[in-house]
Structures are given as C-alpha cells and as structure tokens.
Coordinates of N, CA and C in Angstrom, one line a residue:
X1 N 9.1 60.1 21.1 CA 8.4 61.2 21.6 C 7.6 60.9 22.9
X2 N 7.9 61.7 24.4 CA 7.0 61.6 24.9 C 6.0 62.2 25.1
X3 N 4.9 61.5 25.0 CA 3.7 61.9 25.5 C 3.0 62.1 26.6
X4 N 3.8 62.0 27.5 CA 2.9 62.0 29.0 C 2.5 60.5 29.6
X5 N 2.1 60.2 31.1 CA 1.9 59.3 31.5 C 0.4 58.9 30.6
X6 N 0.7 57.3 30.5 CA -0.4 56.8 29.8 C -1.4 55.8 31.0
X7 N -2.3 56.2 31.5 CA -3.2 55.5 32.2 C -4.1 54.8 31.8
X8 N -4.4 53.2 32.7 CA -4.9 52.5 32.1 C -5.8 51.7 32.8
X9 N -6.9 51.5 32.9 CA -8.0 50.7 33.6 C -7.4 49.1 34.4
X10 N -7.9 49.0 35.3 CA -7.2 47.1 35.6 C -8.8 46.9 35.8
X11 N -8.6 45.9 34.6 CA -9.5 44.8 34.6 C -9.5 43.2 34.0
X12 N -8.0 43.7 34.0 CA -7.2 41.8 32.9 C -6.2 41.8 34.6
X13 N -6.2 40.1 34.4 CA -5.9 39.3 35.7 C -4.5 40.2 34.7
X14 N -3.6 40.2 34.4 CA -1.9 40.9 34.1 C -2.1 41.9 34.5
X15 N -3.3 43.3 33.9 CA -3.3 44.2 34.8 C -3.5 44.6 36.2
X16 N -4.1 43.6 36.8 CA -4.6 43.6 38.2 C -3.0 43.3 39.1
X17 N -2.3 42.3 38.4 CA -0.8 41.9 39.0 C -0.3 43.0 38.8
X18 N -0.4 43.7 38.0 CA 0.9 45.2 38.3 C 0.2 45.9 39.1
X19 N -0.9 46.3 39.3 CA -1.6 46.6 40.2 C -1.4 46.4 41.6
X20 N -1.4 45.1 41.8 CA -1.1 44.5 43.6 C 0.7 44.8 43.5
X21 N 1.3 45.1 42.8 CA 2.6 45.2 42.8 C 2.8 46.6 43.6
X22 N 2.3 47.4 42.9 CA 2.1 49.3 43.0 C 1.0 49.0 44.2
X23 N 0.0 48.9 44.7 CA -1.1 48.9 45.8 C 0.4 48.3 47.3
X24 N 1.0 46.9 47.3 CA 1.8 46.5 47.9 C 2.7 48.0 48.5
X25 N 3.5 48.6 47.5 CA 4.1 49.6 47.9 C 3.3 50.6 48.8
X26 N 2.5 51.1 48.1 CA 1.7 51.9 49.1 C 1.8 51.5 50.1
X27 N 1.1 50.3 50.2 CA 0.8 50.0 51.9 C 2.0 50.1 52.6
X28 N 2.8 49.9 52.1 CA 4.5 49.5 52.7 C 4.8 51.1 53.4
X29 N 4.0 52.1 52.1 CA 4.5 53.7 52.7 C 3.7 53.8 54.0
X30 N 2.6 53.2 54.0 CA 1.5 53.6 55.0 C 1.8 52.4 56.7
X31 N 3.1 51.7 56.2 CA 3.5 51.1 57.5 C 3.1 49.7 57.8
X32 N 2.1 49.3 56.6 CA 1.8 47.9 56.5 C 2.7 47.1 55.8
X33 N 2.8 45.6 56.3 CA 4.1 44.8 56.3 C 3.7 43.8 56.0
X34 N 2.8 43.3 56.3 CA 1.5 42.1 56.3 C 0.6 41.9 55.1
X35 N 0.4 41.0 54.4 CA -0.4 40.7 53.7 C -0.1 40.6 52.0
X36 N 1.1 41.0 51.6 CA 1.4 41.5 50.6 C 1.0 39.7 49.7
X37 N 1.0 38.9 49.8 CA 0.7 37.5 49.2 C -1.1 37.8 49.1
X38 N -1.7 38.1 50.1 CA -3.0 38.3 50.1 C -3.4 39.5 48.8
X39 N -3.1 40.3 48.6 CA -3.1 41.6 48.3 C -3.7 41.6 47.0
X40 N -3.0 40.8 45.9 CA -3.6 40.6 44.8 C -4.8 39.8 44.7
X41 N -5.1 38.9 45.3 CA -6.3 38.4 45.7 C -7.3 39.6 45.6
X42 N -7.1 40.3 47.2 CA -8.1 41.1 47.6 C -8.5 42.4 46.5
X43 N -7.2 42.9 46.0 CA -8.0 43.6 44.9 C -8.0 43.4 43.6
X44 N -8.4 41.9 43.2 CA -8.9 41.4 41.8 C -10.1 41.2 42.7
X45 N -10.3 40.7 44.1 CA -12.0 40.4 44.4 C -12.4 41.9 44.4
X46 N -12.5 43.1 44.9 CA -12.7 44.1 44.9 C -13.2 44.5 43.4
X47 N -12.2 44.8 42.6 CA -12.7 45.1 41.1 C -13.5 44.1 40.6
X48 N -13.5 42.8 40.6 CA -14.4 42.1 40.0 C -15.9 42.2 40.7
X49 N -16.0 42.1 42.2 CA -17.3 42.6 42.6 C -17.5 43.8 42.3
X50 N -17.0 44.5 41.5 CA -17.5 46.2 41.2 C -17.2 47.4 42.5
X51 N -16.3 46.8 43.6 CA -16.5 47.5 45.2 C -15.6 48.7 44.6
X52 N -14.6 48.1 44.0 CA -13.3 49.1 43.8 C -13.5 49.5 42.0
X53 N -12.7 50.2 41.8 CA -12.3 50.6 40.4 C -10.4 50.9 40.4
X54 N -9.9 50.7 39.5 CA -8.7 50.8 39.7 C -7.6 51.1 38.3
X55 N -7.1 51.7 38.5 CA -5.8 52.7 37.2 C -4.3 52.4 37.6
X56 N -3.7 52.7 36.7 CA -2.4 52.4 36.8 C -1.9 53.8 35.6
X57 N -0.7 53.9 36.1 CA 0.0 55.0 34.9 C 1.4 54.5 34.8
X58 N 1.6 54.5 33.1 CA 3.3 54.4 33.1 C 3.4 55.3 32.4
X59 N 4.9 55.6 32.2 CA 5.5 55.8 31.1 C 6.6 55.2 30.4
X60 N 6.3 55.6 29.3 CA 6.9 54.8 28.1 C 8.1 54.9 28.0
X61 N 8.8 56.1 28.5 CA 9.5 56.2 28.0 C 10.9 56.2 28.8
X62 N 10.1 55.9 30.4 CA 10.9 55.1 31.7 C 10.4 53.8 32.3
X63 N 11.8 52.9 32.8 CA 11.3 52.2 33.5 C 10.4 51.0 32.6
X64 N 10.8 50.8 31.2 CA 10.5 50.1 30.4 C 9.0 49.9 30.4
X65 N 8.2 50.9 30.5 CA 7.0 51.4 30.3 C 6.1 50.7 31.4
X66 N 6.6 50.2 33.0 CA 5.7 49.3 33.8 C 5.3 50.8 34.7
X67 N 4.2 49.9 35.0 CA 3.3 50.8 35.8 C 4.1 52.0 36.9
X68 N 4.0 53.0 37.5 CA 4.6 54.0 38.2 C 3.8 54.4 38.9
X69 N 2.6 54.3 39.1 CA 1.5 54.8 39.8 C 0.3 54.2 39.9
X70 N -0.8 54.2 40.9 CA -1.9 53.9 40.9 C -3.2 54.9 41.7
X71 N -3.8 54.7 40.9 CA -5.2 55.1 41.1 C -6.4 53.9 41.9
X72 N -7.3 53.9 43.2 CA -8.4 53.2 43.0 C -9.9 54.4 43.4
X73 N -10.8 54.4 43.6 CA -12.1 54.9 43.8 C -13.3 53.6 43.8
X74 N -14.3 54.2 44.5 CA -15.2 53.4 44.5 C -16.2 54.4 44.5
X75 N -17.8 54.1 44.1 CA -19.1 55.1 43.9 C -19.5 54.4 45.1
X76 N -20.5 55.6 45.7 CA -21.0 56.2 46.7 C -22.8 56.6 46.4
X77 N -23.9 55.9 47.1 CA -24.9 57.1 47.2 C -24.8 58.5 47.5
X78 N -25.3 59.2 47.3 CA -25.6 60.7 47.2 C -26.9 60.5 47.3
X79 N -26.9 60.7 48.6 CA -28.4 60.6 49.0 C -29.6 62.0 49.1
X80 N -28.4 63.0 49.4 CA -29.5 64.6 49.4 C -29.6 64.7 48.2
X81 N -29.0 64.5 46.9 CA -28.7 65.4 45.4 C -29.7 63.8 44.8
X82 N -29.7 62.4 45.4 CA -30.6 61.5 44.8 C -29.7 60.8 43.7
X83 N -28.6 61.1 43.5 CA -27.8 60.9 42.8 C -26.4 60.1 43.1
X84 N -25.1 59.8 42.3 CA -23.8 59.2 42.8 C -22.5 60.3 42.9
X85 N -21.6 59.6 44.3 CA -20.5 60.4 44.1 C -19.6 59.6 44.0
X86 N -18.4 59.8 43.8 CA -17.0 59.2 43.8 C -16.1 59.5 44.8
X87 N -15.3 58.5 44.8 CA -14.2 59.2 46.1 C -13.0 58.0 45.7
X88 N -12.2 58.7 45.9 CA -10.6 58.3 45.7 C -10.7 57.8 46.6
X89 N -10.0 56.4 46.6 CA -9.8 55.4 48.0 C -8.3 55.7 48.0
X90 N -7.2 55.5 47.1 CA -5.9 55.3 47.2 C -5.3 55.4 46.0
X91 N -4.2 57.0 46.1 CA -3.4 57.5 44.8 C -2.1 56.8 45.4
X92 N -1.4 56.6 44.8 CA 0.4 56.5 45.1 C 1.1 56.5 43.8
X93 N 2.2 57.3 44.0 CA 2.9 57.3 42.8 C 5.0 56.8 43.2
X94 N 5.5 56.0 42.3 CA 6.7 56.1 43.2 C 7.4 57.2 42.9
X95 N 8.4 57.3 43.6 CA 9.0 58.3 44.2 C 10.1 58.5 43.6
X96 N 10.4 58.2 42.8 CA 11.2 57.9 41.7 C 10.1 58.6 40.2
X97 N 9.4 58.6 40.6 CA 8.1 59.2 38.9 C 7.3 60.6 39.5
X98 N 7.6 61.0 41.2 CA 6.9 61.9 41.3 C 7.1 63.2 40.4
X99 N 6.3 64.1 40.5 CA 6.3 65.5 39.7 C 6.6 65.7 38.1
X100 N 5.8 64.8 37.8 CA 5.9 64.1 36.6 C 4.8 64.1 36.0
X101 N 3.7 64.5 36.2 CA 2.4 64.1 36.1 C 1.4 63.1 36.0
X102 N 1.9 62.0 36.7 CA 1.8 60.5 36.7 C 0.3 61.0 37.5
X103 N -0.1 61.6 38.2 CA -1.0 61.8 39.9 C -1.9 62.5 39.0
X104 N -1.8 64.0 38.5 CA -2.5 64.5 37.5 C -3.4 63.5 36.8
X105 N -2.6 62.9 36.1 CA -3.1 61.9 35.2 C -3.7 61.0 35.7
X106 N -3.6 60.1 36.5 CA -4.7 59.5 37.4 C -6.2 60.0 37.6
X107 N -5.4 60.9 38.4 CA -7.2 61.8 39.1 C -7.7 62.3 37.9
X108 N -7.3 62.7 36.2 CA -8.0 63.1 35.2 C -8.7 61.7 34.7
X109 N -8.0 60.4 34.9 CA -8.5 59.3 34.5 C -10.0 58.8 35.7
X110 N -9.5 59.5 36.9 CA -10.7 58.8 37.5 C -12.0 59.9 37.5
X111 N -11.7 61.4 37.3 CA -12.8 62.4 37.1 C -13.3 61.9 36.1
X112 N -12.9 61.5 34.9 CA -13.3 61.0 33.5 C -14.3 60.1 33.7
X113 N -13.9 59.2 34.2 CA -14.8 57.8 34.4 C -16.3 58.3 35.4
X114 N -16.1 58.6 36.9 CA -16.7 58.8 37.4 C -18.2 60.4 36.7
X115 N -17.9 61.0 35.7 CA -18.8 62.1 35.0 C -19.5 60.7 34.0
X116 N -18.8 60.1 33.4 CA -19.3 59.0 32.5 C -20.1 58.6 33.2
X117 N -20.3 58.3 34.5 CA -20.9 57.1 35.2 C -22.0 57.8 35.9
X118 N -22.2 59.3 35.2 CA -23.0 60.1 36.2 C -23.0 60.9 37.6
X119 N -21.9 60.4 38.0 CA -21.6 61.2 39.5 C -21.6 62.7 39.7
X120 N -22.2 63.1 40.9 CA -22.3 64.5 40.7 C -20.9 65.1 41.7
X121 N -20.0 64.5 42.1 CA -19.0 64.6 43.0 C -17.9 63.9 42.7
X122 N -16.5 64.5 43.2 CA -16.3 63.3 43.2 C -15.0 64.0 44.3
X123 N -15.0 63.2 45.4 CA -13.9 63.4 46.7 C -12.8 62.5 46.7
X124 N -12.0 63.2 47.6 CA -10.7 62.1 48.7 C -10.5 63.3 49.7
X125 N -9.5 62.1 50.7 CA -9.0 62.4 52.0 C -7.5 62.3 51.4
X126 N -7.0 63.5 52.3 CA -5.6 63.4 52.1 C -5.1 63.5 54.0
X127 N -3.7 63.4 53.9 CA -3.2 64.1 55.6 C -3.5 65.6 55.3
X128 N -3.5 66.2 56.4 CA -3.5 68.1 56.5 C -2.0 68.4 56.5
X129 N -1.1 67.7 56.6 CA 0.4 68.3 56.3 C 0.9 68.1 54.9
X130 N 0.1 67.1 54.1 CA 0.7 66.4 53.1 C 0.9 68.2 52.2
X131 N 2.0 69.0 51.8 CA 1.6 69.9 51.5 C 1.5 69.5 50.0
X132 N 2.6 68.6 49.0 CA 2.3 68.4 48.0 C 1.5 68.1 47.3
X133 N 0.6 67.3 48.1 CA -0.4 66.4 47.3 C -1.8 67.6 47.4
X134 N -2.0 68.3 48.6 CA -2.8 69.7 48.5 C -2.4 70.8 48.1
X135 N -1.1 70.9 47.3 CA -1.3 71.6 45.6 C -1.6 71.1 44.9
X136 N -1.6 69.9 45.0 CA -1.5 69.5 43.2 C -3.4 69.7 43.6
X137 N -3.7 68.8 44.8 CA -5.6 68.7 44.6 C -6.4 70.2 44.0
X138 N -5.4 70.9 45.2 CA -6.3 72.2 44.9 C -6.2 72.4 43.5
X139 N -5.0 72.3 42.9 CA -4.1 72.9 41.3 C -5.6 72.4 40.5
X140 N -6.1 71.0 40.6 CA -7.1 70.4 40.1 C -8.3 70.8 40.6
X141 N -8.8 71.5 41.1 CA -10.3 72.1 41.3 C -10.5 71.5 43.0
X142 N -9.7 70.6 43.5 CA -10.6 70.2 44.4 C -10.3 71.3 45.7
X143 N -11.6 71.4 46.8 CA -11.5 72.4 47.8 C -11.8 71.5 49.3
X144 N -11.6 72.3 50.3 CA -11.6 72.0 51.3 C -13.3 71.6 51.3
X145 N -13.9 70.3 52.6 CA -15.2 70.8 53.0 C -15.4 70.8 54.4
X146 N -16.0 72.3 54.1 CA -16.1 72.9 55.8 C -16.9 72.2 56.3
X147 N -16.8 71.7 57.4 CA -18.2 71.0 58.6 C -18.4 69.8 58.8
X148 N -18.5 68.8 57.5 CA -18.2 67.3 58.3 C -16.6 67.0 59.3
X149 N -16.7 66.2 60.2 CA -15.9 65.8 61.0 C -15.8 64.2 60.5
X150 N -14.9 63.6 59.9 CA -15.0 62.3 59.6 C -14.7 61.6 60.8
X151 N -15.4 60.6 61.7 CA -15.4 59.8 62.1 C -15.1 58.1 61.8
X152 N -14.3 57.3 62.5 CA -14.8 55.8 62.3 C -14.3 55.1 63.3
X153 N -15.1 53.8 63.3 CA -14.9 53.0 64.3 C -14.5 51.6 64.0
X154 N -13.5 51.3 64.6 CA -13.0 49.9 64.2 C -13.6 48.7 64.6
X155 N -14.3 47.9 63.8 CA -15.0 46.6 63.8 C -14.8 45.7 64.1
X156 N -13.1 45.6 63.6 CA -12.5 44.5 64.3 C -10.7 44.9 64.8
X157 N -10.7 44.7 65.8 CA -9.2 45.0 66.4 C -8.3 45.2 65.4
X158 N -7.0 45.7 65.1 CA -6.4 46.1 63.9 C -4.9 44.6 64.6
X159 N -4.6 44.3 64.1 CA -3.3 43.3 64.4 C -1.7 44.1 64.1
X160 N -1.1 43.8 65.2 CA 0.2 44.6 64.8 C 0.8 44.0 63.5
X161 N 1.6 44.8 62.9 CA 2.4 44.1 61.8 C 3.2 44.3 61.6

C-alpha cells in the first residue's frame, strides 16, 4: 500500500550522503558543474553548524525507496514581530517523481518544523515564470509580497563553471 512520500530529516552522516546526491542535481539544474566532490562536505558543515536544516522525500514504493526530493531552510530574525521566520533556501524534486506529491510533502515537513520552532513566517523565492511551482505554492497558502525589491551584491566574483 502506498502511502504517500515519506519525508525525512538529514541529520545521520548516510542521510546527509543522499542528500548531497539530490542537492548535486539541483545544482546541475541551476547550471552549476563545479563542486559536486565539495558538496557533501558543505552541507553536513551547514546542518551540523545549525546554518541549514535539511529533508529528503522518498517513496517506497519507487525507485527502491531512495530519496526523490529535497527540502533545505534556514531561520531568520524577525526583527519588527521580535520574533523568527523561515525561509526555504532550496526545494528540488526529480523529474521523474514530479506531480506526485513529493514538493507538497516537503514544504508540509518544513511548515511543521519551523511552527514547532516558533516561527511566525515562513517564505521562499521562486522564478516569476516557474508556473508550476506557483500553483502548487499558492495551492499551499503561500502569497505574493507586495513592495520589498530583493536585492544582492556579490562579495566575491562568482568563477565560471
């Protein structure tokens, strides 16, 4: 019987390896080529300093139940409300498990955690074309917000890859 994707915290050095496995792809979608040897490194140091938080989703009943998706976030001051928010750093699901509820299930794993932890918020950034991924956010309560303009500035030169 299926049950739906089963999502699961990385915080065991095996979890964290399926983890840099699924984070590696992403990047791959996002055009990065570089670093994938580094990768697991950088996000076991991330979750172990507390910087990151990080999920995975499989199902059981594909794909001999390995990971299919990832979740990370990290908490934020909330400095007008005096309080914490959350913010989705990086969802990916493969492409092969999309529309499946694997993404659903994530962002329910990471709202979960972040209300536990007190947060009065909890955000992400997506592209403005992605049309899929802005049904499914809205489908899940989240809304546009009118008036910040996100800015940033690069600290250190970015290297081709």
């Amino acid at each position: 019987m299926d049950t739906g994707p089963r999502v699961t915290s990385c915080d065991t050095d095996e979890s964290l390896v399926a983890a840099a496995g699924l984070f590696n792809r992403y990047r791959h979608h996002y055009g990065e080529s570089d670093g994938d040897a580094r990768a697991e490194g950088w996000l076991t140091e991330m979750v172990r300093s507390r910087q990151l938080a990080v999920w995975t989703a499989s199902l059981t009943s594909e794909l001999d139940g390995l990971p299919v998706g990832l979740a990370t976030s990290h908490e934020m001051p909330a400095s007008l409300v005096l309080g914490r928010s959350w913010q989705v750093r990086d969802l990916y699901v493969l492409p092969e498990a999309r529309r499946g509820g694997v993404a659903a299930a994530l962002l329910g794993a990471v709202r979960d955690a972040a209300l536990a932890a007190g947060a009065t918020r909890l955000s992400l950034v997506t592209e403005p074309d992605n049309a899929a991924a802005l049904g499914l956010y809205r489908g899940l309560g989240f809304r546009p917000v009118e008036g910040p303009t996100p800015l940033s500035l690069d600290l250190v030169p970015r290297t081709a890859t």
